Short mmCIF file of C-alpha atoms in Angstrom, two decimals:
data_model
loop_
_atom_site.label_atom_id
_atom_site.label_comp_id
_atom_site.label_asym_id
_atom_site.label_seq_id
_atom_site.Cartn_x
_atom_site.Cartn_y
_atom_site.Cartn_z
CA UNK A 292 4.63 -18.92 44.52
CA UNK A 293 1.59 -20.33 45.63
CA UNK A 294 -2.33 -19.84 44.50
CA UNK A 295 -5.07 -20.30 47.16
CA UNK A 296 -7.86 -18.09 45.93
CA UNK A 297 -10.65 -18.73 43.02
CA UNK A 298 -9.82 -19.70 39.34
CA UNK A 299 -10.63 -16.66 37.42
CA UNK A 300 -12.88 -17.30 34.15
CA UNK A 301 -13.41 -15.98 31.20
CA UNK A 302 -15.48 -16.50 28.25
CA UNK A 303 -13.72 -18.50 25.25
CA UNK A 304 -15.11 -16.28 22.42
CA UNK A 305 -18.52 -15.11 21.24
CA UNK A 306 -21.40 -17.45 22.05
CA UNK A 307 -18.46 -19.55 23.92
CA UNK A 308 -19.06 -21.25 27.30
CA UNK A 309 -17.58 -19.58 30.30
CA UNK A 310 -14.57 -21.33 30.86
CA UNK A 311 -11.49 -21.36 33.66
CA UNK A 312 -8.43 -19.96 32.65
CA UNK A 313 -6.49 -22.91 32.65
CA UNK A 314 -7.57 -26.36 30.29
CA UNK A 315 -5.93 -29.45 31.05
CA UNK A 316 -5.07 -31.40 28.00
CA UNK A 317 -4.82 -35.18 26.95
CA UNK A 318 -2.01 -35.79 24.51
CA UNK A 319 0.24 -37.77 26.09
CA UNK A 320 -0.76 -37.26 29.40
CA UNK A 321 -3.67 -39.59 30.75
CA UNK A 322 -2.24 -42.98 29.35
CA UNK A 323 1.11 -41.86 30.93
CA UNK A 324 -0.15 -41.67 34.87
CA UNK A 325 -1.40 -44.30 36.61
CA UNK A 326 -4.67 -44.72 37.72
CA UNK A 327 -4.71 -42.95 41.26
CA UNK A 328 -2.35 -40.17 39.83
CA UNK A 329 -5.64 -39.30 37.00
CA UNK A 330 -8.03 -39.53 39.82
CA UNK A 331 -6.00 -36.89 41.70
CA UNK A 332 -5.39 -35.02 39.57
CA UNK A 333 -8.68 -34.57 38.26
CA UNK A 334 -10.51 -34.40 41.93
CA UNK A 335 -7.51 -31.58 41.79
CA UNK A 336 -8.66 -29.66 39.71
CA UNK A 337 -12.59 -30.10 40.18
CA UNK A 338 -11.34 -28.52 43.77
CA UNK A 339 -9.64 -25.70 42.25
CA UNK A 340 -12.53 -24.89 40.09
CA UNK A 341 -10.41 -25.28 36.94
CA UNK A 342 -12.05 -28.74 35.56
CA UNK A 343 -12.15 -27.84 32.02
CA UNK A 344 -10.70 -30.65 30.00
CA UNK A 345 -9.79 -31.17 26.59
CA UNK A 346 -10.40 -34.88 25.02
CA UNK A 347 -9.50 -35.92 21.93
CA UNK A 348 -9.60 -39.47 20.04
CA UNK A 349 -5.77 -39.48 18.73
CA UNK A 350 -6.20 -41.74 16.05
CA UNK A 351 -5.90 -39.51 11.90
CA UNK A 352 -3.20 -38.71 9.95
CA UNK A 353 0.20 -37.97 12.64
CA UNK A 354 -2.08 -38.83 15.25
CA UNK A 355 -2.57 -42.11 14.09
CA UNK A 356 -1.76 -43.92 17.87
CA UNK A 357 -5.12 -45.83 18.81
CA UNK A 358 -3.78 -43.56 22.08
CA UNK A 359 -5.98 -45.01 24.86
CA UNK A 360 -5.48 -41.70 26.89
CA UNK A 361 -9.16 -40.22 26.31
CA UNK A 362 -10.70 -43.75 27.31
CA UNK A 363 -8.51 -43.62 30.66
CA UNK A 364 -10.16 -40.05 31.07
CA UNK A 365 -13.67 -41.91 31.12
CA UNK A 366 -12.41 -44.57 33.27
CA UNK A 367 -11.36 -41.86 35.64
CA UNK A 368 -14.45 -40.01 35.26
CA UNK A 369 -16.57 -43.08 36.46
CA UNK A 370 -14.42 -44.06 39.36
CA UNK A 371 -14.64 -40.44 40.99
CA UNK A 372 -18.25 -40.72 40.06
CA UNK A 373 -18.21 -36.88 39.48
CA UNK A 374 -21.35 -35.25 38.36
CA UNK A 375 -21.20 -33.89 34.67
CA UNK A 376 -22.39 -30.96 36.04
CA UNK A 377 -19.04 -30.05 37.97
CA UNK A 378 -16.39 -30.74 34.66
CA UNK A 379 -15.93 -28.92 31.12
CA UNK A 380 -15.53 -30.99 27.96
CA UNK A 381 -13.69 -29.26 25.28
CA UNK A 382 -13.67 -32.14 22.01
CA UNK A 383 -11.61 -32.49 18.83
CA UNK A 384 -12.68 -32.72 15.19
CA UNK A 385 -10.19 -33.61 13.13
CA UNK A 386 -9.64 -32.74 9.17
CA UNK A 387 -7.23 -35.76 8.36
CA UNK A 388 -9.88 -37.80 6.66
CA UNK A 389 -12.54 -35.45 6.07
CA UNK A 390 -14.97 -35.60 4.66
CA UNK A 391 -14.33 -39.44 4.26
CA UNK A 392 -14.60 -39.97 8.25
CA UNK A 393 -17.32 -37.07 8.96
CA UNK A 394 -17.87 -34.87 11.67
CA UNK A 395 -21.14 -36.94 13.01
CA UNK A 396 -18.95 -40.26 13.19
CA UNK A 397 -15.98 -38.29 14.83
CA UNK A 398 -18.57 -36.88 17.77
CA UNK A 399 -19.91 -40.20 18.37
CA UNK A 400 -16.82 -42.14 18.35
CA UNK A 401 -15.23 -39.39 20.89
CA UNK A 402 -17.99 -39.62 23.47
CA UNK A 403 -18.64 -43.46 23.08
CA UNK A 404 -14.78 -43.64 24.24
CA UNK A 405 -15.15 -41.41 26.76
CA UNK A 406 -18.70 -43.23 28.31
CA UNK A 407 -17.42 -46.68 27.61
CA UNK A 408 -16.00 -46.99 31.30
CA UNK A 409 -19.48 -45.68 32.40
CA UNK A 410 -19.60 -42.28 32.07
CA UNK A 411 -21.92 -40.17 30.77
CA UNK A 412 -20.18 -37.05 29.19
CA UNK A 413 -23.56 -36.14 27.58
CA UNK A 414 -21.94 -33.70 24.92
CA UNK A 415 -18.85 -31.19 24.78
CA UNK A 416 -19.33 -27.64 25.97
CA UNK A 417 -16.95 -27.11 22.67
CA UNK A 418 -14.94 -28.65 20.15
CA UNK A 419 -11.70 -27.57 18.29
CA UNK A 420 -11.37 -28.42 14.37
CA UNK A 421 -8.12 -28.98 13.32
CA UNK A 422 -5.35 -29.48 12.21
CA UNK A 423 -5.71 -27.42 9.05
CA UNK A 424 -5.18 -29.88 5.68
CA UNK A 425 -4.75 -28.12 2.01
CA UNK A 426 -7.67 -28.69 -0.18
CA UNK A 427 -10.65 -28.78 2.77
CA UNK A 428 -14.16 -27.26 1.52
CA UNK A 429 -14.17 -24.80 4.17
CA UNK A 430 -17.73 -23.60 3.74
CA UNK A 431 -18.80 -27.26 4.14
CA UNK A 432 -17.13 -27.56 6.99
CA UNK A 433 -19.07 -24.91 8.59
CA UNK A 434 -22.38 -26.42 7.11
CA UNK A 435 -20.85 -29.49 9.04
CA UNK A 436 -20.25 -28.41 11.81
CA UNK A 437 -24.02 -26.63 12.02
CA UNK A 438 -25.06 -29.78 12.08
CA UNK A 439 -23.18 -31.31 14.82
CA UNK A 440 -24.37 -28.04 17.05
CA UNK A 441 -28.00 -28.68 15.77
CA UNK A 442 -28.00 -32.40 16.67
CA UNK A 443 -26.59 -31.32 20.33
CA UNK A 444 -22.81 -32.68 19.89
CA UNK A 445 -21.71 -29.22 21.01
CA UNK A 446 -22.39 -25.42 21.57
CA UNK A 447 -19.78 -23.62 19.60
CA UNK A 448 -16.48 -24.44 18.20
CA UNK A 449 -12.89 -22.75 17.00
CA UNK A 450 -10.13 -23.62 15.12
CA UNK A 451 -6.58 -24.87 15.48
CA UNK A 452 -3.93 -23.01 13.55
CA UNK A 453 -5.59 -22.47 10.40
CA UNK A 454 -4.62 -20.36 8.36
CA UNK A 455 -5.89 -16.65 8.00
CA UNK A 456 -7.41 -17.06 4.47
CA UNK A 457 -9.09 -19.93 5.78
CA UNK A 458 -10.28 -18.51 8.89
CA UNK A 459 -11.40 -15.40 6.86
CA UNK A 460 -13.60 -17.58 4.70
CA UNK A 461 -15.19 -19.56 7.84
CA UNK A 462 -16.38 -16.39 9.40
CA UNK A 463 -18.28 -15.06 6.00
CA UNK A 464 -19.62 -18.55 5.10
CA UNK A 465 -21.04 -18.19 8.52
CA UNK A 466 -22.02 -14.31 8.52
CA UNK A 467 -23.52 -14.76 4.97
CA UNK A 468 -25.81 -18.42 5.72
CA UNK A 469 -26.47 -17.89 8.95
CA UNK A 470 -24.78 -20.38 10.69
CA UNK A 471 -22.82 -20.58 14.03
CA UNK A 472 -19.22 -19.01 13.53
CA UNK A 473 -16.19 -20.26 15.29
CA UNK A 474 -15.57 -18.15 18.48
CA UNK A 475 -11.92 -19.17 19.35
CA UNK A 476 -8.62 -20.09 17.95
CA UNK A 477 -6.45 -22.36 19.65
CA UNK A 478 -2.88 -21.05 18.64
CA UNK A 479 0.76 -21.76 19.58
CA UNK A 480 1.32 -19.04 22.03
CA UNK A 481 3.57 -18.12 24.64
CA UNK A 482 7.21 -16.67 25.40
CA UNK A 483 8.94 -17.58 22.45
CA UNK A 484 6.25 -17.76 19.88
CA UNK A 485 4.09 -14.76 19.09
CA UNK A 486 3.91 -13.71 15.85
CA UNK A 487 0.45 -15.67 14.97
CA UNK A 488 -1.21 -14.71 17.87
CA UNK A 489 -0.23 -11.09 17.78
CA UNK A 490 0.36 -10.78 14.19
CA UNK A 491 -1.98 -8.84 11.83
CA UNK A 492 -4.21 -11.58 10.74
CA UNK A 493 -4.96 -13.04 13.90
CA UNK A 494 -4.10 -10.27 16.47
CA UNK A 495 -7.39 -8.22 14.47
CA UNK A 496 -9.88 -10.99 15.31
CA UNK A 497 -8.68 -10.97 18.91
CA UNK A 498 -8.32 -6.88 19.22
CA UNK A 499 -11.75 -6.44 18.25
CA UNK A 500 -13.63 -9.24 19.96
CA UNK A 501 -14.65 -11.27 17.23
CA UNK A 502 -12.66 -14.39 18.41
CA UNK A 503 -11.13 -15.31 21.80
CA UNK A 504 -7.32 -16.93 21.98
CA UNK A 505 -6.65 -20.65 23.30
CA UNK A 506 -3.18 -20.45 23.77
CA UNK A 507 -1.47 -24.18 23.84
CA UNK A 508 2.29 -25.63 23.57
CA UNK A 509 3.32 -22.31 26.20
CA UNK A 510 5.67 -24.78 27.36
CA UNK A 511 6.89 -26.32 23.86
CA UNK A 512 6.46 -30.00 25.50
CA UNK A 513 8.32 -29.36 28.39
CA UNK A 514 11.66 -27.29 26.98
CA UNK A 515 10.56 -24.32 28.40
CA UNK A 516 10.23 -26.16 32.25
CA UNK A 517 13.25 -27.11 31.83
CA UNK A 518 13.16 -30.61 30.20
CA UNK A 519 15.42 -29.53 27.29
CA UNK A 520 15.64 -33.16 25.55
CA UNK A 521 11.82 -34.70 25.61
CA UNK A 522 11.46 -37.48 25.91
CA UNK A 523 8.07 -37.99 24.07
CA UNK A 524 6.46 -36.55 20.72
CA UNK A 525 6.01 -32.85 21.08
CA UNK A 526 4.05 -30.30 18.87
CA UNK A 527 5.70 -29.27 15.28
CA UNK A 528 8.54 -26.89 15.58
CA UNK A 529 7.21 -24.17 13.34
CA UNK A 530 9.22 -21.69 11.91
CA UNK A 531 12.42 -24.24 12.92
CA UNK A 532 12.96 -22.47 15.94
CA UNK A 533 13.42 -25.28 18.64
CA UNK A 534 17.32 -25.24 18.97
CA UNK A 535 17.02 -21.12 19.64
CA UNK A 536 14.53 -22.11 22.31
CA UNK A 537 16.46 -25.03 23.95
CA UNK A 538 19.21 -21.93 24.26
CA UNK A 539 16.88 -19.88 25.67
CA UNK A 540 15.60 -21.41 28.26
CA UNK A 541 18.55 -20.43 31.00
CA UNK A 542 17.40 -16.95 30.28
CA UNK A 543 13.57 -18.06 30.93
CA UNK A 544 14.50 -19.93 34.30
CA UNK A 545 16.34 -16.53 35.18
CA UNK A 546 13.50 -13.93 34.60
CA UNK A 547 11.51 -16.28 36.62
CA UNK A 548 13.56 -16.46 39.28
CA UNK A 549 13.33 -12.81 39.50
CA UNK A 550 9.54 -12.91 39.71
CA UNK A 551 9.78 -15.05 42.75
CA UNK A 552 8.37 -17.78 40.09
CA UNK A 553 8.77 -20.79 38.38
CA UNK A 554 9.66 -21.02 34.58
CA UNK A 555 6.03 -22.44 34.41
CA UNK A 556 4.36 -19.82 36.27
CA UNK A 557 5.77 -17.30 34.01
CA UNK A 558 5.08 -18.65 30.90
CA UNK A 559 1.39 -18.79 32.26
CA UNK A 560 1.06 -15.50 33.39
CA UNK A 561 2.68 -14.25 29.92
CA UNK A 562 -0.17 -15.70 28.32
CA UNK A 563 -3.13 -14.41 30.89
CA UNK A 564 -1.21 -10.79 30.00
CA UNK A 565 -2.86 -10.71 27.17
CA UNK A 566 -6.54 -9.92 26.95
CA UNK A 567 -7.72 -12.16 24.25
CA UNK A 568 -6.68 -14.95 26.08
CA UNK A 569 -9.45 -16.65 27.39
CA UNK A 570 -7.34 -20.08 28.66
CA UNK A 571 -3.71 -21.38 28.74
CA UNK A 572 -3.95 -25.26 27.57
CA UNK A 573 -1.87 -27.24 29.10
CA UNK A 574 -0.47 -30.94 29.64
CA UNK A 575 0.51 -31.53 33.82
CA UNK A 576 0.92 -34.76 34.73
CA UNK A 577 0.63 -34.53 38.48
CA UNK A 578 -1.34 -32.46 41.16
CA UNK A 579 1.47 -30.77 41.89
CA UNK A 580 2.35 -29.26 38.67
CA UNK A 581 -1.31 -28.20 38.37
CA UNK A 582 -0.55 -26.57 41.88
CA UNK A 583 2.92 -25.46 40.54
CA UNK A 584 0.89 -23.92 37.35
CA UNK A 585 -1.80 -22.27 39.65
CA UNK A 586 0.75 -19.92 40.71
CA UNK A 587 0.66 -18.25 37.69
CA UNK A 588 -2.33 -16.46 38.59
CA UNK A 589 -1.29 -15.09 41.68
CA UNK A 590 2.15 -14.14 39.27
CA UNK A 591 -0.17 -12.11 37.08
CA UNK A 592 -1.92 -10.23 39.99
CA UNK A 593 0.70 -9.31 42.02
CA UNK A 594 3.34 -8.22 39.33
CA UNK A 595 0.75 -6.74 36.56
CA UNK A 596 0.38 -7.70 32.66
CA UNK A 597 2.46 -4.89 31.40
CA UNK A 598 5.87 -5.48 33.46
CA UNK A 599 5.39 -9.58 32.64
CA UNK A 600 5.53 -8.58 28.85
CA UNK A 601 8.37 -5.97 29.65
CA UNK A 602 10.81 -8.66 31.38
CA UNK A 603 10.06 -11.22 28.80
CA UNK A 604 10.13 -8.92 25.73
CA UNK A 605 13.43 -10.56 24.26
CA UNK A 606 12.05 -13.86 24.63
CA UNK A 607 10.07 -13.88 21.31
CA UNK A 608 12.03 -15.82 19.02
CA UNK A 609 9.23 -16.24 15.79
CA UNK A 610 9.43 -12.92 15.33
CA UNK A 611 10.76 -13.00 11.22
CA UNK A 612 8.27 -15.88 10.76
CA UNK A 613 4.94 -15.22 8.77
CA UNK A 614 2.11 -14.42 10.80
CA UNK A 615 -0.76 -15.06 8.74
CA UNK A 616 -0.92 -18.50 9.83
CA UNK A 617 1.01 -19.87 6.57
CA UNK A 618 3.92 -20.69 8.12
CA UNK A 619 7.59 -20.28 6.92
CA UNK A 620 11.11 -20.33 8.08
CA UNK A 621 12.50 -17.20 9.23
CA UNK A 622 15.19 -15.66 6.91
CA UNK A 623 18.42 -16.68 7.46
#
């Protein structure tokens, strides 16, 4: 199934930028192309009109890579010598070392890396703050992050699977000082994990508008495309669900197929079924599974958000594991 029309937008959140529907992540993608493949890919999706991009420094706590992927993104930037004007920049801040390495260090790191080739990112549209660490002053870290959005790092910011309590406490330290509160939660989401995302903690925030939904590891590093044995380092497998999934993933292939689709496609559209989606984050490597992944859109139109979740109902595999972002194995 092919996509030829306009990438459909949508905005990421309260006080959040107006973003495409698809982001294109970093994590093991840029530093695993070569260099004409990134400038394709981005010129790709710059034509598409889905050239929202999300950068990261992957260098704290399980991160710790000194990954060169976000300077190759620069590099790329440069070459194509693409006005900032025509991309999205969607940053990370990461609560590994913080407070020790703080918030204004971590912005100005980021976008030296990014303009050391020569470009001149400017500042993010947006950051994510994550991943969640026990013990974090979470009213300070919204006093923090006011201060990054007052010295012009950024416009407005979300989270990235934090926990409910937490997220609770981030939204009244904001409500009750004044400050800028997070507008978006970038959360595993997608065929075979739900429960966060449409759970009671979470799912409220989203039902009643007071935060939009990233959704990112849809494709849980590849399994769910059909790359059952990854070869790289994937995303945690929460709730110890991956082997279920692996198993799965004939069944995904087949409801696809029945679509007219790709496993990709569907796993996209799944996600863009549900309303507080705002954007499906995802890792392609090449134009042509951006193309392949555009296709999801037309999916989505032609077939409707209510018989998508319908055919993929039995797909959700988290379903016994806690949804209140404090994650636990499901019973056995």
């Amino acid at each position: 199934m092919t996509f030829t029309g306009e990438v459909p937008v949508r905005r990421l959140g309260p006080g959040g930028p107006e973003v495409p529907v698809f982001a294109l992540g970093s994590w093991n993608i840029w530093d695993r192309m070569e260099p004409e493949d990134r400038r394709a890919l981005i010129e790709r999706a710059v034509e598409a009109g889905t050239a929202f991009f999300d950068v990261a420094y992957y260098n704290m706590g399980p991160h710790a890579e000194a990954s060169r992927t976000d300077l190759l993104f620069g590099e790329a930037i440069r070459e194509l010598g693409l006005d900032r004007s025509r991309y999205q920049l969607c940053g990370k801040l990461w609560l590994w070392e913080y407070p020790r390495t703080g918030f204004a260090e971590q912005m100005d790191v980021s976008l030296e890396r990014i303009g050391a080739a020569g470009a001149d990112p400017g500042s993010f549209e947006t950051v994510v703050v994550g991943d969640f660490m026990g013990d974090i002053d979470i009213a300070q870290v919204v006093r923090d992050v006011q201060l990054e959005i007052d010295r012009g790092s950024f416009a407005s910011w979300g989270v990235n699977n934090w926990p409910a309590e937490a997220l609770q406490l981030a939204l009244d330290t904001a409500e009750a000082e004044g400050l800028t509160a997070p507008s978006f939660a970038q959360l595993k989401y997608g065929l075979v994990r739900r429960s966060m995302a449409e759970g009671e903690f979470y799912g409220k925030w989203f039902a009643d508008g007071t935060l939009a939904l990233q959704a990112s590891d849809a494709f849980e590093g590849g399994i769910l495309v059909g790359k059952l044995t990854p070869g790289r380092k994937i995303g945690a497998d929460v709730g110890g669900i991956r082997e279920r999934i692996v198993a799965a993933y004939p069944r995904v292939a087949e409801i696809a197929a029945s679509f007219g689709a790709t496993p990709a496609q569907l796993g996209i559209a799944f996600c863009l079924a549900n309303p507080a989606t705002a954007n499906v984050l995802f890792g392609a490597s090449s134009v042509r599974q951006l193309d392949d992944n555009l296709g999801a859109i037309s999916l989505l139109a032609r077939e409707g958000a209510e018989r998508i979740r319908e055919a993929t109902a039995e797909l959700w595999l988290d379903r016994e594991v806690r949804a209140d972002g404090v994650w636990a194995p499901p019973a056995a």
